Tab-separated table of C-alpha atoms in Angstrom:
chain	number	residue	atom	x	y	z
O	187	UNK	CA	-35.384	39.675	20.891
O	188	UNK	CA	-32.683	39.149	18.580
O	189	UNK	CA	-30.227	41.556	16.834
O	190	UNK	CA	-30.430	42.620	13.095
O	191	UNK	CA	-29.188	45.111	10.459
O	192	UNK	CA	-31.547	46.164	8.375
O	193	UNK	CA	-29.994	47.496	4.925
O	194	UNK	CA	-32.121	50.203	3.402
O	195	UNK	CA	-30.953	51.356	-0.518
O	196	UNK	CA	-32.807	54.572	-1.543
O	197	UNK	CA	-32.065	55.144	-5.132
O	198	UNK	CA	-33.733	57.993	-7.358
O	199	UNK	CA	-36.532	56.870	-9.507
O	200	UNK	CA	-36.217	56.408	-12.931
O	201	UNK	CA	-36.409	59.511	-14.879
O	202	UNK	CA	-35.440	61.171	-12.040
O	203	UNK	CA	-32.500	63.510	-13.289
O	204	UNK	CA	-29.350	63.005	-10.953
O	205	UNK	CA	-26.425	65.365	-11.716
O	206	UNK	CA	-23.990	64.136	-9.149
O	207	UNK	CA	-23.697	61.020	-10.763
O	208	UNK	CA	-23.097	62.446	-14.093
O	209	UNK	CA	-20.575	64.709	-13.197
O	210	UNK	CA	-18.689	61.497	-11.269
O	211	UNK	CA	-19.757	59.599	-14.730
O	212	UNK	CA	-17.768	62.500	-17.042
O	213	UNK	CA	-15.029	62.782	-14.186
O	214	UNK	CA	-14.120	58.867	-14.726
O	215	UNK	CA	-14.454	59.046	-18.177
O	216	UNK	CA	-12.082	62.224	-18.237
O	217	UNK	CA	-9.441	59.840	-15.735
O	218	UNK	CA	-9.913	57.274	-18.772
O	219	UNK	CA	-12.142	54.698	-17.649
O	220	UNK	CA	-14.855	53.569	-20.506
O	221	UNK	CA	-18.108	53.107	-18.622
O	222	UNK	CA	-21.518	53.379	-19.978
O	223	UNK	CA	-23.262	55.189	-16.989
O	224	UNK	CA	-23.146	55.415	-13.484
O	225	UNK	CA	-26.096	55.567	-10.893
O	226	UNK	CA	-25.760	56.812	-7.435
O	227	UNK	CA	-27.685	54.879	-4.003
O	228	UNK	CA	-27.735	56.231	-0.665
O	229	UNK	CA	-27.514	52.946	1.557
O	230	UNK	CA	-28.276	52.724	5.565
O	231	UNK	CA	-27.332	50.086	7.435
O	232	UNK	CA	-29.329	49.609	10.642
O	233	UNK	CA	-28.829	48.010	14.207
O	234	UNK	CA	-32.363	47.367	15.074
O	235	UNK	CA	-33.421	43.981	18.079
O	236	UNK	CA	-36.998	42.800	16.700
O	237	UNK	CA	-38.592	39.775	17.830
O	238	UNK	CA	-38.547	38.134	13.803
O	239	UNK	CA	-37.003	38.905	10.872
O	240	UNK	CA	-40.203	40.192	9.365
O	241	UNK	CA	-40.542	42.601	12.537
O	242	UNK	CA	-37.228	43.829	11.747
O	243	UNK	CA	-37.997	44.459	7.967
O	244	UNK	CA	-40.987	46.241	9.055
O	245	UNK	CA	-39.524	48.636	11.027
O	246	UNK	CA	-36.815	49.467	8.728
O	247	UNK	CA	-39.848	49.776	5.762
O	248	UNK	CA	-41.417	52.595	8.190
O	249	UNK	CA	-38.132	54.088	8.800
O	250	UNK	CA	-37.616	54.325	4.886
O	251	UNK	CA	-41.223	55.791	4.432
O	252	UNK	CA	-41.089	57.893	7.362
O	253	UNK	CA	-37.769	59.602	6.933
O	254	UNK	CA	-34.992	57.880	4.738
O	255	UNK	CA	-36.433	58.029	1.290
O	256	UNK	CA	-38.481	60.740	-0.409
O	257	UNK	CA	-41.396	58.519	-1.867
O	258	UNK	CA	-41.631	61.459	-4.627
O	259	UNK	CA	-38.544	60.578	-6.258
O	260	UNK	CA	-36.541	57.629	-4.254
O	261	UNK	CA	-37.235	53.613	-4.865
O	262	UNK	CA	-35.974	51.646	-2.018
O	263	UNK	CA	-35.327	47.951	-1.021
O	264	UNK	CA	-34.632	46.255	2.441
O	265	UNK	CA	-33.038	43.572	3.447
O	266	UNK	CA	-32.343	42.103	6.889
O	267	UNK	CA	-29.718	39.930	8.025
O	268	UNK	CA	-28.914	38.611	11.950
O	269	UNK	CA	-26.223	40.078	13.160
O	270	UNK	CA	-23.524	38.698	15.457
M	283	UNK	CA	-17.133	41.987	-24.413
M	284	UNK	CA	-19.964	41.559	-22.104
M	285	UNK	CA	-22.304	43.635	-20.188
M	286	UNK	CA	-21.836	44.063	-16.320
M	287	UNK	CA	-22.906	46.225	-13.699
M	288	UNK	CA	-19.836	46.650	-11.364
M	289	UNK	CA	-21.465	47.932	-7.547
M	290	UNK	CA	-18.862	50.349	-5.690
M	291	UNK	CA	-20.252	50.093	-1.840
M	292	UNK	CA	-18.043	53.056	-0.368
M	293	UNK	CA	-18.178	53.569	4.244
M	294	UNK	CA	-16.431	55.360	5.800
M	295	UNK	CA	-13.764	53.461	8.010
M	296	UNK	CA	-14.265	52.443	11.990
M	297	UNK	CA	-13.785	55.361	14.281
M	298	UNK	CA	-14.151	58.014	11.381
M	299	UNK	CA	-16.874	59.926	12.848
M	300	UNK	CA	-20.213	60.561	10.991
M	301	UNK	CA	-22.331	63.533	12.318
M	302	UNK	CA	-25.299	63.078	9.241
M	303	UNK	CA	-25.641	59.565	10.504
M	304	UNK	CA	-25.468	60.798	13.919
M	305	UNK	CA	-28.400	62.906	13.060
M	306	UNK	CA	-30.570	60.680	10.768
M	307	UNK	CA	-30.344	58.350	13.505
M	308	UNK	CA	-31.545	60.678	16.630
M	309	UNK	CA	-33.887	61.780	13.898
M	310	UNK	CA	-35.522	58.325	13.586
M	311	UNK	CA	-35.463	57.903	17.720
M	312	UNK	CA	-37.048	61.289	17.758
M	313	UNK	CA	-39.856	59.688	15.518
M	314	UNK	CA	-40.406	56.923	17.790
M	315	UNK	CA	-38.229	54.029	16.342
M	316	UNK	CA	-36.066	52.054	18.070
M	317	UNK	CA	-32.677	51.135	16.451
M	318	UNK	CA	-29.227	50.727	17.898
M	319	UNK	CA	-27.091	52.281	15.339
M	320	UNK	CA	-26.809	53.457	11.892
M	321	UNK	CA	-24.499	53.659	9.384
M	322	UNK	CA	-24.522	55.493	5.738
M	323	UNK	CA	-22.586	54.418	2.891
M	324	UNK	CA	-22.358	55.362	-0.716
M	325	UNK	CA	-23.358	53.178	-3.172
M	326	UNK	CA	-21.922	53.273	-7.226
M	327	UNK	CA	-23.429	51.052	-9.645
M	328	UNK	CA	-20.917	51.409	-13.037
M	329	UNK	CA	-22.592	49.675	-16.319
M	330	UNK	CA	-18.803	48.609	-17.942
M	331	UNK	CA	-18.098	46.646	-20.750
M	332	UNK	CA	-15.560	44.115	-20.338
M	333	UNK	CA	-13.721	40.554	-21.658
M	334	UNK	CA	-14.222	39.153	-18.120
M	335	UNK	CA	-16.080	39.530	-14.513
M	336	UNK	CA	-12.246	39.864	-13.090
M	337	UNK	CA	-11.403	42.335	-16.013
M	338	UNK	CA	-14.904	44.321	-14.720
M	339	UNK	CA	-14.188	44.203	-10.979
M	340	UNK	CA	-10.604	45.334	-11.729
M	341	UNK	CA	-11.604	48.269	-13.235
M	342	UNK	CA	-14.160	49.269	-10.606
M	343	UNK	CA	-11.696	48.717	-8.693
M	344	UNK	CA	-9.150	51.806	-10.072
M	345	UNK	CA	-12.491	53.707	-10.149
M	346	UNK	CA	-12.646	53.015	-6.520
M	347	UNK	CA	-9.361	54.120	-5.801
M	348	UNK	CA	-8.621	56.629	-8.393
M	349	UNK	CA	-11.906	58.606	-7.292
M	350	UNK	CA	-15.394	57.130	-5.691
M	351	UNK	CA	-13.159	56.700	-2.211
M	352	UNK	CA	-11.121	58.603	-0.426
M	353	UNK	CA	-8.296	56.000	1.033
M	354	UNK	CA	-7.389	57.977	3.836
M	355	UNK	CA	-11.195	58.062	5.143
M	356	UNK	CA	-13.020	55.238	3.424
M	357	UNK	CA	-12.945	51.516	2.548
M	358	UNK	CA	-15.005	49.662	-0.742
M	359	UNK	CA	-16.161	46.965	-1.801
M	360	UNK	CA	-16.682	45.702	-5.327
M	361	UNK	CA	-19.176	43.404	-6.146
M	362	UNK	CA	-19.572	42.427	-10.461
M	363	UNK	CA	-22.697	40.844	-12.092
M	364	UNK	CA	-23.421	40.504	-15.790
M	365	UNK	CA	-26.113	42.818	-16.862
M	366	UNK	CA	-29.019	41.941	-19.003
């Protein structure tokens, strides 16, 4: 077994209407910053031991289906890296 | 000026506790997976205009500071890549 972090990003879909990050977007803009827009990601960073890196993306893929992302609305990549 | 998509990756700092990641992660062990930890994080990407990566990142940057994180709780990262 060895040890991994899985990162799991869950943004919204496109289209998907996301109000949070528009009031952050107006709030910079109101502070002074120019920016064109502003999308928001929920990111997870897990401590998982899997026999292979593919094992370890697996899992986190089910966790993402299962519980961390709404397939309805959310996208979401993984990506696994050994970890010390 | 040039396109780039400045990404704000905000965490909250070691030993700050985190009870929703506390929960999402018993939540996952309730479901069966095994995982030795988890961390959440928020994740900004800004679409800026700008006359250089380093003019980009520094303005993420006072975006960071002035309002995505909360310096007493929370340290970011910046990361800056042109955008199509």
């Amino acid at each position: 077994m060895t040890a991994y972090t899985a990162t799991v990003t869950v943004r919204l879909k496109e289209g998907v209407l996301d109000p949070e990050a528009e009031t952050t977007k107006k709030a910079l803009q109101r502070l002074g910053f120019e920016l064109e827009s502003l999308r928001s990601a929920d990111r997870f960073e897990l401590d998982v031991d899997a026999e292979s890196t593919d094992a370890a993306a697996q899992r986190a893929d089910e966790m993402a289906e299962r519980l961390l992302a709404n397939p309805t609305i959310h996208d979401y990549d993984v990506e696994v890296e050994p970890r010390e």
